[in-house]
Each structure stands twice: as structure tokens, then as C-alpha cells.
Amino acid sequence: MRKVVIPIGPQHPALKEPESFSVTLSGERIMAFSARLGYNHRGIEKACEERTYLQDVYLIERICGICSHTHSTCFVQAVEEIAGLQVPKRALYIRSIIGELERIHSHLLWLGVAGHEVGFDTLLMYTWRDREVVMDILAELTGNRVNYGINLIGGVKRDLEKQHITDILKSVDILEERTKYYIQVCKEESTLIQRLSGVGVLSHNDALSLGAVGPTARASDVARDTRADDPYAAYDELDFKIVTDDHNDVYGRTLVRLGELMESYRLIRTAIKNLPEGLISVKAPRKIPVGEAFSRYEAPRGEDVHYVKSNGTDKPERVKVRAPTLANVQTVAKMLEDGQLADLPIVIAAIDPCFSCTDRLISVNSSKSETLGSMKWEDLRLYGIEWHRSKGMDFSAINKKLAERL
Amino acid sequence: MIRPGKMLVQVLQSLFKKSATSQYPFKKSEMPAHYRGKINFHPELCIGCKMCERDCPSNAIKIVKVGDKKFEAQFDLAKCIYCAQCVDSCIKKALESTKEFELAVLDKNKLKVTFCADVKKDTDK
């Protein structure tokens, strides 16, 4: 059968974020898949170099709209390591509690999106309604539903009060009961099992060789979790179990995320029970001494990595962010190999992608592999037209027609 | 697992359930205690150290000296990211977060707010 190349995006009704995919099809079967990043580049890393550490915490927090606490904690951890700050225990526990609450809201959100992608919209309505419980508790604790702004270099800004603790425990009880129901649905509902089983298979060896992270890796039976491998915040004192599954497909990823929800409830209860008394922050210097640090954090989507280099001033010299989606996006091509076109949305959604977080600058090389340097706007436009033409998208005839009509 | 009986109970229950969504514009929602809304400025407390101006991540605040020990604050509500860092940075507690969040306006100029030193309430410029 003749091969057809279909471009999906960067602007496409089915996409939530601008990203470009190119799918080679033979009938309904996917022969090859490639993703192209770079449509949502915001230059945050560069912007960080022009702001003080204090301002960077807020900027870094806005990398992701869902795992905002992830990024700010990861950055703050790196800066604290350079400055040699001893963060109080209570602050570390509060960070862990907020981190787990964030994981709960992210996983519930994912479950709803996955349900929507396979046409199970009741699940979307149910999980997103329950997600409000955790969003409300986060708003109560930090003052905002997202972008909590609770992190500070040297600790946290807000303390947990007695009322908060009872509120958290109460909502965790509600959510645990609901999650048990979702686990029952996912284990018994035959339509869901049949739709997700055997879709987007990523074998154990492929997950290892492609460097998958987070629930994507854990669903391929790779016991890889930064909370256990390189404990940060208060995780070394919390009894933590890695949730894995050996289904290797989208169904396995669903089960891993549901298992992690249950694990998160347990972690929050333990953290609250062991919450130490004391200060919640130490004073941090405005000027951070010369040094560099590398920080890891287990985001809901996988391992998040930040690198910070300081030069002794109040502004960092270099900040590097690697969001978990960048590690996982390569696995999608492997998962879709020999798959059906109809499985494409759920397989992409199964890695829980966040393309804005992962987006980075792409430098354009000419065919002689020389860097083109700076380009004028007109040249860039011509380059774009040429690039699309090489992909089989020629709009010159339509443009001509339009020009004639005008 | 086809259990029509169970579904019927769910359907009947849903008929008499309160809706999960809130009736927002008609019923005002209560903001949490730590909510970071529009910033309020107390000119009589300000000493003009400009720490808020220095720490603001989005350059949304400007402190201007208008007289002897008198300062006014100019806010750009469109630039503000409502992180309340200025409130934390202020050593004299001249700034505070309010629970006001309905800040959308049709006229862009209304987003520039000046808290005057002489007149103690804020006026739109």
C-alpha cells in the first residue's frame, strides 16, 4: 500500500499545546512517527540569567502550569546546595506534603484526560470533580490553586496550621475512597481494559535504552523513582515504595498512576504524623557564592532535572531545565511503531506530555552543516515556506488564488 | 459487569443531587485565607526603601517620592503576577494582599493604579 505522510500540528484542533508530529501511514497503520519541538519556546532559561535568585523562583515556578511546585523545589534545592544552607526539617516536610498533593492533582487530571482520549468522558467528569477537592486544599494551604509560591530559598513561606492538617486528612480520606472506586473501575470495566491493553507497548529493554522516566518507565517494570533513588526533601524519612507494573502498555501506565495515588495518600498521612516542630525557613543570602549544583526531583510525569551555576552575584550564570517530557517524548515513536492511527491520541497522552515545559531552542543548520547565524524576518519566512514544501505542503497555488480574488 | 439496577439507583440519585459546579457570578466564591489578590498600599507606613521594587519579578511596582517622607506607589495590575513577594519583602508592612480578584477591565489604562500619599484612598489614574 502507498505510504502517506500526515502532518499533525503545530496548530491542530485535537492538540492542547502547539507541537508538530509527522506520521507515516500505510492505510491505518503507523509506519513511522516523529515529533518536532520548538513551537512553544519561551526562553525561560535565558530570562533566569537576567533576574535575581529570588525572582527566578517565581519565574521557574511558571514553567509548568501543573507541576509548578516541582520546578520551583528543584531550582530551590540546587541554589540551597550551592549556598550550603541547612533547610529546617519542618520546611522539608511541608515541601513533600505539597509535592504529594500536587502529584494527586496531576494524576487525577491525567486519568480524566486519558478517559477523554478513549471516549470514556464519564471518567473525565468524575475525576475532575474529585480533583477540585485537592485543588481547594492546595488553595487553602498556599493561597493559590496553581503556582503555589510556597517555596523560598532556605525553606517555605507558609506554615501548616492545625486547621490545615485536619482539612488535609479529611480530603485525603475522601480522595482515597474515590481512588479505590477508580481502581475497581479500571480493573473490572471490560471496555476500558480492552481499549488500553496492548496499546502503545514499550518493552522493558526499550524503556531502559530510551531512558524513559516516571510512570512511563515504571509501567514497563523499571523500578526508577527519584524519591527512592536519590531522596530529596523528607523522602528519606518516609517509608516509600516504588509502584511498578509489568503490563508495558497504556493500561499498565493507568494502573501505575492509580497505585501512585494510593501511595501518595499514605505518604501524606505519614508526613503529617511525623511533622517535626520548629522553624520553617532560614535566612538566605542575596548573593549566592560561586559554585554549581545539579538537582533532581520526581515530578508527577517523571524525573525533573535542574542545573544551576552561580558566579558570586545575585543572579545565576546559567540555569538549565530538563522537564520529564523531554526524556519521554522519544519513547512515543517506539510505542506507536506498527500501531493504529486511532491509538495515537491516547499513546501520546499516556506519557502525560507537557510540551511547553519541555520546549527548547532549535538551532537550524544548513545542508553543509554550518550554522546559519542570525536570519532576517523575510529569510525566515522563505525558509518556513521551503520547509513546509519539502514536507509536501505547498500553499503557493492557494495563495495565488487568494491574491487574484483580492 | 452489566448491572442495570445499579445504574438506575445512580440515575435517580443524580436527579436530586446538588450540582457539582458553583453558581459563580451569582454566588460570590470565598477566597482562601492566604489568597494573593490585588495589592493594597498604605502610604503612611512606607519609608521608601524600594525593596518591593527591587524584588518584584515582573517590574509591576514603582515607588515614587512625592514630598518629604511621602511616597506613592504605582502598580501595573496587568504586569503583576500576584506572587505577593513585595508583601513579604516590605519591612514596614506597608503592602498587603487583598482578596480582590475580579480585576478584568475593558480599558487597559484602568490597570495602572496609583496609591497617592496625600489622599489616603487609592484613585485610578
Short mmCIF file of C-alpha atoms in Angstrom, two decimals:
data_model
loop_
_atom_site.label_atom_id
_atom_site.label_comp_id
_atom_site.label_asym_id
_atom_site.label_seq_id
_atom_site.Cartn_x
_atom_site.Cartn_y
_atom_site.Cartn_z
CA MET A 1 0.00 0.00 0.00
CA ARG A 2 1.13 3.54 -0.73
CA LYS A 3 2.70 5.38 2.17
CA VAL A 4 1.12 8.66 3.24
CA VAL A 5 2.77 11.26 5.45
CA ILE A 6 0.33 13.21 7.60
CA PRO A 7 1.46 16.31 9.46
CA ILE A 8 -0.36 16.83 12.78
CA GLY A 9 0.07 20.28 14.21
CA PRO A 10 1.57 22.67 15.23
CA GLN A 11 -1.97 24.04 15.06
CA HIS A 12 -4.48 21.23 15.26
CA PRO A 13 -7.92 21.05 16.87
CA ALA A 14 -7.01 17.86 18.74
CA LEU A 15 -3.84 19.24 20.28
CA LYS A 16 -3.80 21.05 23.58
CA GLU A 17 -0.41 22.61 23.01
CA PRO A 18 1.40 23.59 19.82
CA GLU A 19 3.67 20.74 18.79
CA SER A 20 4.29 19.18 15.44
CA PHE A 21 4.07 15.48 14.67
CA SER A 22 4.63 13.77 11.39
CA VAL A 23 3.08 10.33 10.93
CA THR A 24 3.88 7.98 8.06
CA LEU A 25 0.90 5.77 7.38
CA SER A 26 0.23 2.69 5.36
CA GLY A 27 -3.54 2.52 5.39
CA GLU A 28 -4.45 2.88 9.06
CA ARG A 29 -1.13 1.52 10.29
CA ILE A 30 1.61 3.78 11.56
CA MET A 31 4.94 3.09 9.88
CA ALA A 32 6.97 5.92 11.40
CA PHE A 33 6.38 8.75 13.81
CA SER A 34 8.44 11.80 14.57
CA ALA A 35 7.88 14.75 16.88
CA ARG A 36 9.27 18.21 16.40
CA LEU A 37 9.56 20.55 19.36
CA GLY A 38 10.16 24.28 19.32
CA TYR A 39 6.77 25.88 18.83
CA ASN A 40 6.33 26.99 22.39
CA HIS A 41 9.78 28.23 23.29
CA ARG A 42 9.64 30.94 25.91
CA GLY A 43 13.33 31.49 26.68
CA ILE A 44 12.88 30.99 30.43
CA GLU A 45 16.43 29.70 30.96
CA LYS A 46 17.86 32.86 29.45
CA ALA A 47 15.40 35.07 31.32
CA CYS A 48 16.58 33.47 34.59
CA GLU A 49 20.07 34.80 33.99
CA GLU A 50 18.77 38.36 33.99
CA ARG A 51 16.82 38.11 37.23
CA THR A 52 17.85 37.63 40.82
CA TYR A 53 17.58 34.24 42.50
CA LEU A 54 14.57 35.47 44.41
CA GLN A 55 12.75 36.50 41.24
CA ASP A 56 13.81 33.30 39.49
CA VAL A 57 11.86 31.18 41.97
CA TYR A 58 8.65 32.76 40.66
CA LEU A 59 9.72 32.57 37.03
CA ILE A 60 10.81 28.91 37.31
CA GLU A 61 7.52 28.11 39.01
CA ARG A 62 5.71 29.23 35.88
CA ILE A 63 7.47 26.74 33.59
CA CYS A 64 4.61 24.33 34.12
CA GLY A 65 1.02 25.05 34.99
CA ILE A 66 0.53 21.66 36.61
CA CYS A 67 3.82 20.70 38.23
CA SER A 68 4.78 24.21 39.35
CA HIS A 69 5.90 23.10 42.81
CA THR A 70 8.14 20.52 41.13
CA HIS A 71 10.12 23.10 39.19
CA SER A 72 10.42 25.63 41.99
CA THR A 73 11.51 22.98 44.51
CA CYS A 74 14.03 21.57 42.08
CA PHE A 75 15.53 25.02 41.46
CA VAL A 76 15.49 25.99 45.13
CA GLN A 77 17.22 22.73 46.08
CA ALA A 78 20.05 23.46 43.65
CA VAL A 79 20.52 27.03 44.95
CA GLU A 80 20.45 25.82 48.57
CA GLU A 81 23.12 23.27 47.76
CA ILE A 82 25.41 25.97 46.30
CA ALA A 83 24.80 28.32 49.21
CA GLY A 84 25.25 25.47 51.71
CA LEU A 85 22.00 26.22 53.51
CA GLN A 86 20.65 23.84 56.13
CA VAL A 87 16.92 23.82 55.43
CA PRO A 88 14.82 23.13 58.55
CA LYS A 89 13.18 19.71 58.76
CA ARG A 90 9.69 21.15 59.01
CA ALA A 91 10.17 23.03 55.72
CA LEU A 92 11.29 19.82 54.00
CA TYR A 93 8.21 18.00 55.27
CA ILE A 94 5.91 20.80 54.10
CA ARG A 95 7.57 20.68 50.66
CA SER A 96 6.97 16.93 50.50
CA ILE A 97 3.33 17.30 51.51
CA ILE A 98 2.68 19.97 48.87
CA GLY A 99 4.61 17.86 46.34
CA GLU A 100 2.43 14.83 47.01
CA LEU A 101 -0.77 16.89 46.88
CA GLU A 102 0.42 18.20 43.53
CA ARG A 103 1.05 14.64 42.34
CA ILE A 104 -2.51 13.72 43.35
CA HIS A 105 -4.00 16.59 41.34
CA SER A 106 -1.78 15.85 38.35
CA HIS A 107 -2.58 12.11 38.30
CA LEU A 108 -6.31 12.75 38.71
CA LEU A 109 -6.09 15.22 35.84
CA TRP A 110 -4.26 12.65 33.72
CA LEU A 111 -6.84 9.97 34.47
CA GLY A 112 -9.56 12.31 33.24
CA VAL A 113 -7.64 13.23 30.08
CA ALA A 114 -6.92 9.54 29.36
CA GLY A 115 -10.60 8.76 29.83
CA HIS A 116 -11.49 11.56 27.42
CA GLU A 117 -9.00 10.36 24.80
CA VAL A 118 -10.53 6.88 24.74
CA GLY A 119 -14.09 8.22 24.70
CA PHE A 120 -14.84 7.49 28.35
CA ASP A 121 -15.95 11.01 29.26
CA THR A 122 -17.77 9.94 32.40
CA LEU A 123 -14.36 9.19 33.91
CA LEU A 124 -13.24 12.71 32.93
CA MET A 125 -16.22 14.28 34.71
CA TYR A 126 -15.77 12.11 37.80
CA THR A 127 -12.01 12.59 38.23
CA TRP A 128 -12.05 16.31 37.52
CA ARG A 129 -14.81 16.79 40.04
CA ASP A 130 -12.74 14.96 42.63
CA ARG A 131 -9.68 16.91 41.60
CA GLU A 132 -11.43 20.02 42.94
CA VAL A 133 -11.09 18.56 46.45
CA VAL A 134 -7.30 18.58 46.23
CA MET A 135 -7.23 21.92 44.40
CA ASP A 136 -9.26 23.51 47.18
CA ILE A 137 -6.94 22.13 49.83
CA LEU A 138 -3.90 23.45 47.92
CA ALA A 139 -5.57 26.88 47.68
CA GLU A 140 -6.25 26.79 51.40
CA LEU A 141 -2.63 25.87 52.23
CA THR A 142 -0.80 28.13 49.84
CA GLY A 143 -3.25 30.78 48.65
CA ASN A 144 -3.47 29.61 45.06
CA ARG A 145 -4.76 26.65 43.09
CA VAL A 146 -1.65 26.55 40.92
CA ASN A 147 1.68 28.39 41.15
CA TYR A 148 1.63 27.97 44.91
CA GLY A 149 4.53 30.32 45.63
CA ILE A 150 5.28 28.43 48.83
CA ASN A 151 8.97 27.87 48.18
CA LEU A 152 11.65 30.20 49.35
CA ILE A 153 15.41 29.80 49.10
CA GLY A 154 16.08 28.36 52.55
CA GLY A 155 12.66 26.96 53.37
CA VAL A 156 8.99 27.58 52.81
CA LYS A 157 6.88 30.71 53.15
CA ARG A 158 3.81 29.40 54.91
CA ASP A 159 3.41 27.10 57.85
CA LEU A 160 0.87 24.32 58.27
CA GLU A 161 -1.65 25.17 60.93
CA LYS A 162 -3.77 22.74 62.97
CA GLN A 163 -6.84 23.51 60.87
CA HIS A 164 -4.92 22.77 57.67
CA ILE A 165 -3.82 19.39 58.96
CA THR A 166 -7.37 18.29 59.77
CA ASP A 167 -8.51 19.61 56.36
CA ILE A 168 -5.79 17.68 54.53
CA LEU A 169 -6.56 14.44 56.37
CA LYS A 170 -10.26 14.85 55.70
CA SER A 171 -9.81 15.41 51.95
CA VAL A 172 -7.25 12.61 51.69
CA ASP A 173 -9.87 10.26 53.18
CA ILE A 174 -12.45 11.37 50.58
CA LEU A 175 -9.96 11.02 47.72
CA GLU A 176 -8.74 7.62 48.87
CA GLU A 177 -12.25 6.28 48.80
CA ARG A 178 -12.80 7.71 45.31
CA THR A 179 -9.48 6.34 44.05
CA LYS A 180 -10.40 2.87 45.30
CA TYR A 181 -13.50 3.17 43.13
CA TYR A 182 -11.41 4.20 40.10
CA ILE A 183 -9.08 1.24 40.67
CA GLN A 184 -12.14 -1.00 40.74
CA VAL A 185 -13.40 0.60 37.51
CA CYS A 186 -10.03 0.14 35.79
CA LYS A 187 -9.72 -3.47 36.92
CA GLU A 188 -13.30 -4.54 36.12
CA GLU A 189 -14.60 -2.36 33.29
CA SER A 190 -14.02 -4.59 30.26
CA THR A 191 -14.35 -1.81 27.64
CA LEU A 192 -11.58 0.18 29.29
CA ILE A 193 -9.31 -2.85 29.67
CA GLN A 194 -9.81 -3.86 26.04
CA ARG A 195 -9.23 -0.31 24.77
CA LEU A 196 -6.00 0.18 26.71
CA SER A 197 -4.42 -3.29 26.75
CA GLY A 198 -1.75 -3.89 24.14
CA VAL A 199 -1.83 -0.24 23.05
CA GLY A 200 1.45 1.67 22.99
CA VAL A 201 3.64 -1.21 24.10
CA LEU A 202 7.08 -0.25 25.40
CA SER A 203 9.12 -3.27 26.41
CA HIS A 204 11.31 -3.30 29.50
CA ASN A 205 14.51 -3.16 27.43
CA ASP A 206 13.21 -0.33 25.23
CA ALA A 207 12.24 1.69 28.30
CA LEU A 208 15.77 1.27 29.62
CA SER A 209 17.56 2.03 26.35
CA LEU A 210 15.38 5.08 25.54
CA GLY A 211 15.80 6.43 29.05
CA ALA A 212 12.12 6.62 29.93
CA VAL A 213 11.29 8.23 33.26
CA GLY A 214 8.38 8.37 35.63
CA PRO A 215 5.18 6.33 35.29
CA THR A 216 6.08 5.56 31.64
CA ALA A 217 9.19 3.68 32.79
CA ARG A 218 7.56 2.19 35.87
CA ALA A 219 4.75 0.69 33.76
CA SER A 220 7.48 -1.19 31.85
CA ASP A 221 8.68 -2.67 35.13
CA VAL A 222 11.64 -0.29 35.52
CA ALA A 223 11.85 0.48 39.23
CA ARG A 224 13.12 4.03 38.75
CA ASP A 225 11.93 6.78 41.06
CA THR A 226 14.00 9.74 42.23
CA ARG A 227 12.16 9.73 45.55
CA ALA A 228 13.76 6.35 46.27
CA ASP A 229 16.97 6.55 44.22
CA ASP A 230 18.14 9.98 45.35
CA PRO A 231 15.85 11.05 48.21
CA TYR A 232 15.26 14.79 48.46
CA ALA A 233 13.09 16.84 50.85
CA ALA A 234 11.75 14.46 53.52
CA TYR A 235 11.52 11.29 51.42
CA ASP A 236 14.48 9.59 53.11
CA GLU A 237 12.49 9.55 56.33
CA LEU A 238 9.21 8.47 54.78
CA ASP A 239 8.69 4.82 54.08
CA PHE A 240 8.31 4.91 50.32
CA LYS A 241 7.53 2.07 47.92
CA ILE A 242 8.01 2.27 44.14
CA VAL A 243 4.86 1.36 42.24
CA THR A 244 5.63 -0.72 39.14
CA ASP A 245 3.64 -2.75 36.70
CA ASP A 246 4.57 -5.28 34.02
CA HIS A 247 1.79 -4.66 31.51
CA ASN A 248 4.16 -2.43 29.44
CA ASP A 249 1.20 -0.70 27.77
CA VAL A 250 -1.18 2.21 28.37
CA TYR A 251 -3.24 0.05 30.71
CA GLY A 252 -0.12 -0.53 32.83
CA ARG A 253 0.53 3.22 32.91
CA THR A 254 -3.01 3.78 34.17
CA LEU A 255 -2.55 1.21 36.94
CA VAL A 256 0.82 2.70 37.93
CA ARG A 257 -0.69 6.17 38.27
CA LEU A 258 -3.61 4.86 40.29
CA GLY A 259 -1.19 2.93 42.50
CA GLU A 260 0.85 6.08 42.97
CA LEU A 261 -2.24 7.95 44.08
CA MET A 262 -2.75 5.42 46.87
CA GLU A 263 0.95 5.69 47.73
CA SER A 264 0.66 9.50 47.85
CA TYR A 265 -2.22 9.33 50.35
CA ARG A 266 -0.14 7.07 52.55
CA LEU A 267 2.91 9.37 52.25
CA ILE A 268 0.86 12.45 53.19
CA ARG A 269 -0.53 10.70 56.27
CA THR A 270 2.96 9.58 57.36
CA ALA A 271 4.43 13.03 56.72
CA ILE A 272 1.71 14.71 58.77
CA LYS A 273 2.13 12.20 61.59
CA ASN A 274 5.92 12.76 61.71
CA LEU A 275 5.77 16.52 61.03
CA PRO A 276 8.55 17.99 63.20
CA GLU A 277 8.18 21.24 65.11
CA GLY A 278 10.46 24.19 64.55
CA LEU A 279 11.38 26.88 62.06
CA ILE A 280 10.10 26.83 58.51
CA SER A 281 12.91 28.79 56.88
CA VAL A 282 16.46 30.04 57.32
CA LYS A 283 17.69 33.36 56.01
CA ALA A 284 19.29 33.03 52.60
CA PRO A 285 21.96 35.42 51.31
CA ARG A 286 21.04 37.55 48.32
CA LYS A 287 24.39 36.85 46.70
CA ILE A 288 24.98 33.15 46.20
CA PRO A 289 28.66 32.04 46.37
CA VAL A 290 30.44 30.68 43.28
CA GLY A 291 29.51 27.11 42.52
CA GLU A 292 27.29 24.79 40.58
CA ALA A 293 24.68 22.26 41.53
CA PHE A 294 22.54 19.62 39.94
CA SER A 295 19.16 18.88 41.42
CA ARG A 296 16.70 16.04 40.78
CA TYR A 297 13.03 15.85 41.64
CA GLU A 298 10.38 13.24 40.88
CA ALA A 299 7.67 15.20 39.11
CA PRO A 300 4.28 13.54 38.53
CA ARG A 301 5.47 12.89 34.96
CA GLY A 302 8.97 11.65 35.81
CA GLU A 303 12.35 12.91 36.78
CA ASP A 304 12.83 16.66 36.57
CA VAL A 305 16.40 17.95 36.43
CA HIS A 306 17.71 21.44 37.11
CA TYR A 307 21.28 22.67 36.83
CA VAL A 308 22.30 26.00 38.33
CA LYS A 309 25.66 27.70 38.04
CA SER A 310 26.41 30.78 40.10
CA ASN A 311 29.16 33.34 39.73
CA GLY A 312 29.02 35.02 43.12
CA THR A 313 26.49 37.70 42.21
CA ASP A 314 22.76 37.81 42.97
CA LYS A 315 21.95 36.47 39.50
CA PRO A 316 22.68 32.94 38.26
CA GLU A 317 25.14 32.50 35.41
CA ARG A 318 23.34 29.52 33.90
CA VAL A 319 20.11 27.72 34.61
CA LYS A 320 19.31 24.52 32.75
CA VAL A 321 15.97 22.76 32.96
CA ARG A 322 15.17 19.32 31.65
CA ALA A 323 11.49 18.60 32.05
CA PRO A 324 10.41 14.93 32.22
CA THR A 325 8.58 15.08 28.87
CA LEU A 326 11.87 15.55 27.01
CA ALA A 327 13.05 12.20 28.35
CA ASN A 328 9.77 10.51 27.48
CA VAL A 329 8.97 12.02 24.08
CA GLN A 330 11.37 9.67 22.26
CA THR A 331 9.55 6.65 23.62
CA VAL A 332 6.34 7.66 21.80
CA ALA A 333 7.85 6.78 18.41
CA LYS A 334 8.71 3.31 19.71
CA MET A 335 5.27 2.86 21.26
CA LEU A 336 3.49 3.80 18.03
CA GLU A 337 5.57 1.54 15.78
CA ASP A 338 3.18 -0.72 13.88
CA GLY A 339 0.26 0.76 15.82
CA GLN A 340 -3.11 2.06 14.66
CA LEU A 341 -3.72 5.71 13.84
CA ALA A 342 -6.71 5.71 16.21
CA ASP A 343 -4.36 4.85 19.10
CA LEU A 344 -2.21 7.93 18.51
CA PRO A 345 -4.04 10.35 20.85
CA ILE A 346 -4.09 8.01 23.83
CA VAL A 347 -0.48 6.85 23.33
CA ILE A 348 0.73 10.46 23.25
CA ALA A 349 -1.48 11.31 26.23
CA ALA A 350 -0.19 8.27 28.13
CA ILE A 351 3.24 9.82 28.69
CA ASP A 352 1.34 12.80 30.17
CA PRO A 353 3.16 15.23 27.89
CA CYS A 354 3.79 18.83 28.77
CA PHE A 355 5.26 20.38 25.65
CA SER A 356 5.55 23.92 26.93
CA CYS A 357 7.79 22.75 29.79
CA THR A 358 9.97 20.67 27.56
CA ASP A 359 10.32 23.12 24.70
CA ARG A 360 13.74 24.38 23.82
CA LEU A 361 15.63 26.31 21.22
CA ILE A 362 16.37 24.55 17.95
CA SER A 363 19.38 25.79 16.04
CA VAL A 364 18.98 25.50 12.31
CA ASN A 365 21.89 24.01 10.35
CA SER A 366 22.26 24.31 6.59
CA SER A 367 22.84 21.26 4.43
CA LYS A 368 26.60 21.87 4.69
CA SER A 369 26.05 21.64 8.45
CA GLU A 370 27.14 25.22 9.00
CA THR A 371 25.18 27.27 11.46
CA LEU A 372 23.24 29.93 9.60
CA GLY A 373 23.70 32.51 12.31
CA SER A 374 21.11 35.25 12.52
CA MET A 375 18.30 35.30 9.99
CA LYS A 376 16.26 38.20 8.76
CA TRP A 377 12.49 38.01 9.13
CA GLU A 378 11.97 37.69 5.35
CA ASP A 379 14.58 34.91 5.11
CA LEU A 380 12.93 33.10 7.98
CA ARG A 381 9.57 33.30 6.20
CA LEU A 382 11.05 31.91 2.98
CA TYR A 383 12.77 29.18 4.99
CA GLY A 384 9.43 28.27 6.56
CA ILE A 385 7.70 28.09 3.17
CA GLU A 386 10.52 25.94 1.81
CA TRP A 387 10.46 23.65 4.84
CA HIS A 388 6.73 23.05 4.51
CA ARG A 389 7.08 22.46 0.77
CA SER A 390 9.69 19.79 1.44
CA LYS A 391 7.14 18.09 3.73
CA GLY A 392 4.60 18.07 0.94
CA MET A 393 2.62 21.14 1.99
CA ASP A 394 2.51 23.64 -0.84
CA PHE A 395 0.26 26.63 -0.35
CA SER A 396 1.51 28.70 -3.32
CA ALA A 397 -1.49 27.78 -5.53
CA ILE A 398 -3.95 28.77 -2.82
CA ASN A 399 -2.04 31.96 -2.14
CA LYS A 400 -2.12 32.86 -5.82
CA LYS A 401 -5.87 32.27 -5.98
CA LEU A 402 -6.40 34.41 -2.91
CA ALA A 403 -4.25 37.19 -4.36
CA GLU A 404 -6.25 37.14 -7.59
CA ARG A 405 -9.53 37.38 -5.75
CA LEU A 406 -8.29 40.34 -3.75
CA MET B 1 -20.49 -6.27 34.50
CA ILE B 2 -23.91 -5.22 33.24
CA ARG B 3 -26.00 -4.20 36.22
CA PRO B 4 -28.89 -2.03 35.04
CA GLY B 5 -30.39 -2.00 38.54
CA LYS B 6 -27.29 -0.37 39.98
CA MET B 7 -27.27 2.23 37.23
CA LEU B 8 -30.92 3.09 37.89
CA VAL B 9 -30.11 3.92 41.50
CA GLN B 10 -27.29 6.20 40.30
CA VAL B 11 -29.57 7.93 37.81
CA LEU B 12 -32.28 8.54 40.41
CA GLN B 13 -29.71 9.78 42.94
CA SER B 14 -28.26 12.21 40.40
CA LEU B 15 -31.69 13.71 39.82
CA PHE B 16 -31.84 15.03 43.35
CA LYS B 17 -28.16 15.79 43.85
CA LYS B 18 -26.84 19.31 44.23
CA SER B 19 -24.83 20.34 41.16
CA ALA B 20 -21.06 19.92 41.46
CA THR B 21 -20.35 23.28 39.85
CA SER B 22 -20.65 26.57 41.71
CA GLN B 23 -23.02 29.33 40.58
CA TYR B 24 -20.15 31.78 40.42
CA PRO B 25 -21.28 35.17 39.11
CA PHE B 26 -24.50 34.97 41.13
CA LYS B 27 -22.92 33.44 44.21
CA LYS B 28 -19.58 35.02 45.11
CA SER B 29 -16.94 32.47 45.97
CA GLU B 30 -15.00 32.87 49.19
CA MET B 31 -11.24 33.13 48.71
CA PRO B 32 -8.86 31.18 50.97
CA ALA B 33 -7.22 32.97 53.90
CA HIS B 34 -3.77 33.23 52.27
CA TYR B 35 -5.15 34.32 48.91
CA ARG B 36 -2.86 36.64 46.96
CA GLY B 37 -5.12 39.12 45.21
CA LYS B 38 -4.80 42.81 44.34
CA ILE B 39 -2.14 44.57 46.40
CA ASN B 40 -3.10 47.34 48.81
CA PHE B 41 -0.64 50.08 49.79
CA HIS B 42 -0.55 52.14 52.99
CA PRO B 43 1.38 55.32 52.10
CA GLU B 44 1.74 56.45 55.72
CA LEU B 45 3.84 53.37 56.56
CA CYS B 46 6.16 53.49 53.54
CA ILE B 47 9.73 54.65 54.17
CA GLY B 48 10.79 54.44 50.53
CA CYS B 49 13.37 51.66 50.84
CA LYS B 50 12.18 50.30 47.46
CA MET B 51 12.75 46.67 48.44
CA CYS B 52 9.42 45.78 46.84
CA GLU B 53 10.52 47.42 43.59
CA ARG B 54 13.80 45.52 43.66
CA ASP B 55 12.29 42.11 44.39
CA CYS B 56 9.27 42.29 42.08
CA PRO B 57 9.74 39.55 39.44
CA SER B 58 7.73 41.45 36.83
CA ASN B 59 8.57 45.13 37.49
CA ALA B 60 4.94 45.85 38.27
CA ILE B 61 5.51 48.20 41.20
CA LYS B 62 7.14 51.62 41.36
CA ILE B 63 7.63 53.74 44.47
CA VAL B 64 7.87 57.47 43.77
CA LYS B 65 8.87 60.15 46.22
CA VAL B 66 6.25 62.90 46.15
CA GLY B 67 7.28 65.01 49.12
CA ASP B 68 9.22 64.98 52.34
CA LYS B 69 8.92 61.38 53.63
CA LYS B 70 5.92 60.92 51.41
CA PHE B 71 5.78 58.16 48.86
CA GLU B 72 3.24 56.93 46.40
CA ALA B 73 3.07 53.54 44.74
CA GLN B 74 2.30 52.95 41.10
CA PHE B 75 1.04 49.49 40.23
CA ASP B 76 0.59 47.86 36.89
CA LEU B 77 -2.07 45.26 37.55
CA ALA B 78 -1.56 43.76 34.09
CA LYS B 79 2.12 43.12 34.75
CA CYS B 80 1.62 41.86 38.31
CA ILE B 81 1.81 38.07 38.68
CA TYR B 82 0.25 38.19 42.18
CA CYS B 83 3.08 36.35 43.89
CA ALA B 84 2.97 38.77 46.85
CA GLN B 85 6.76 38.88 47.08
CA CYS B 86 6.51 42.65 47.64
CA VAL B 87 4.31 42.00 50.67
CA ASP B 88 6.95 39.62 52.06
CA SER B 89 9.80 42.00 51.20
CA CYS B 90 8.24 45.07 52.86
CA ILE B 91 9.85 45.57 56.24
CA LYS B 92 7.29 48.17 57.37
CA LYS B 93 4.24 46.13 56.29
CA ALA B 94 3.07 48.96 54.06
CA LEU B 95 1.84 46.47 51.47
CA GLU B 96 -0.81 43.83 51.87
CA SER B 97 -2.62 41.28 49.73
CA THR B 98 -6.35 41.64 49.49
CA LYS B 99 -8.88 39.01 48.46
CA GLU B 100 -9.92 41.07 45.45
CA PHE B 101 -9.58 39.02 42.28
CA GLU B 102 -12.13 40.35 39.78
CA LEU B 103 -9.71 42.71 38.07
CA ALA B 104 -10.67 42.33 34.43
CA VAL B 105 -11.48 45.65 32.74
CA LEU B 106 -12.09 46.73 29.16
CA ASP B 107 -9.91 49.84 29.42
CA LYS B 108 -6.21 48.99 29.68
CA ASN B 109 -5.41 52.28 31.40
CA LYS B 110 -7.54 51.31 34.36
CA LEU B 111 -4.99 48.59 35.16
CA LYS B 112 -2.46 51.25 36.16
CA VAL B 113 -3.30 52.10 39.72
CA THR B 114 -1.66 54.80 41.81
CA PHE B 115 -1.91 54.86 45.57
CA CYS B 116 -1.48 58.53 46.44
CA ALA B 117 0.27 59.68 49.56
CA ASP B 118 -1.93 62.72 50.32
CA VAL B 119 -5.32 61.27 49.63
CA LYS B 120 -5.39 58.10 51.66
CA LYS B 121 -7.61 56.04 49.42
CA ASP B 122 -6.48 54.81 46.05
CA THR B 123 -7.57 56.56 42.90
CA ASP B 124 -7.47 55.41 39.33
CA LYS B 125 -5.24 57.46 37.14
#
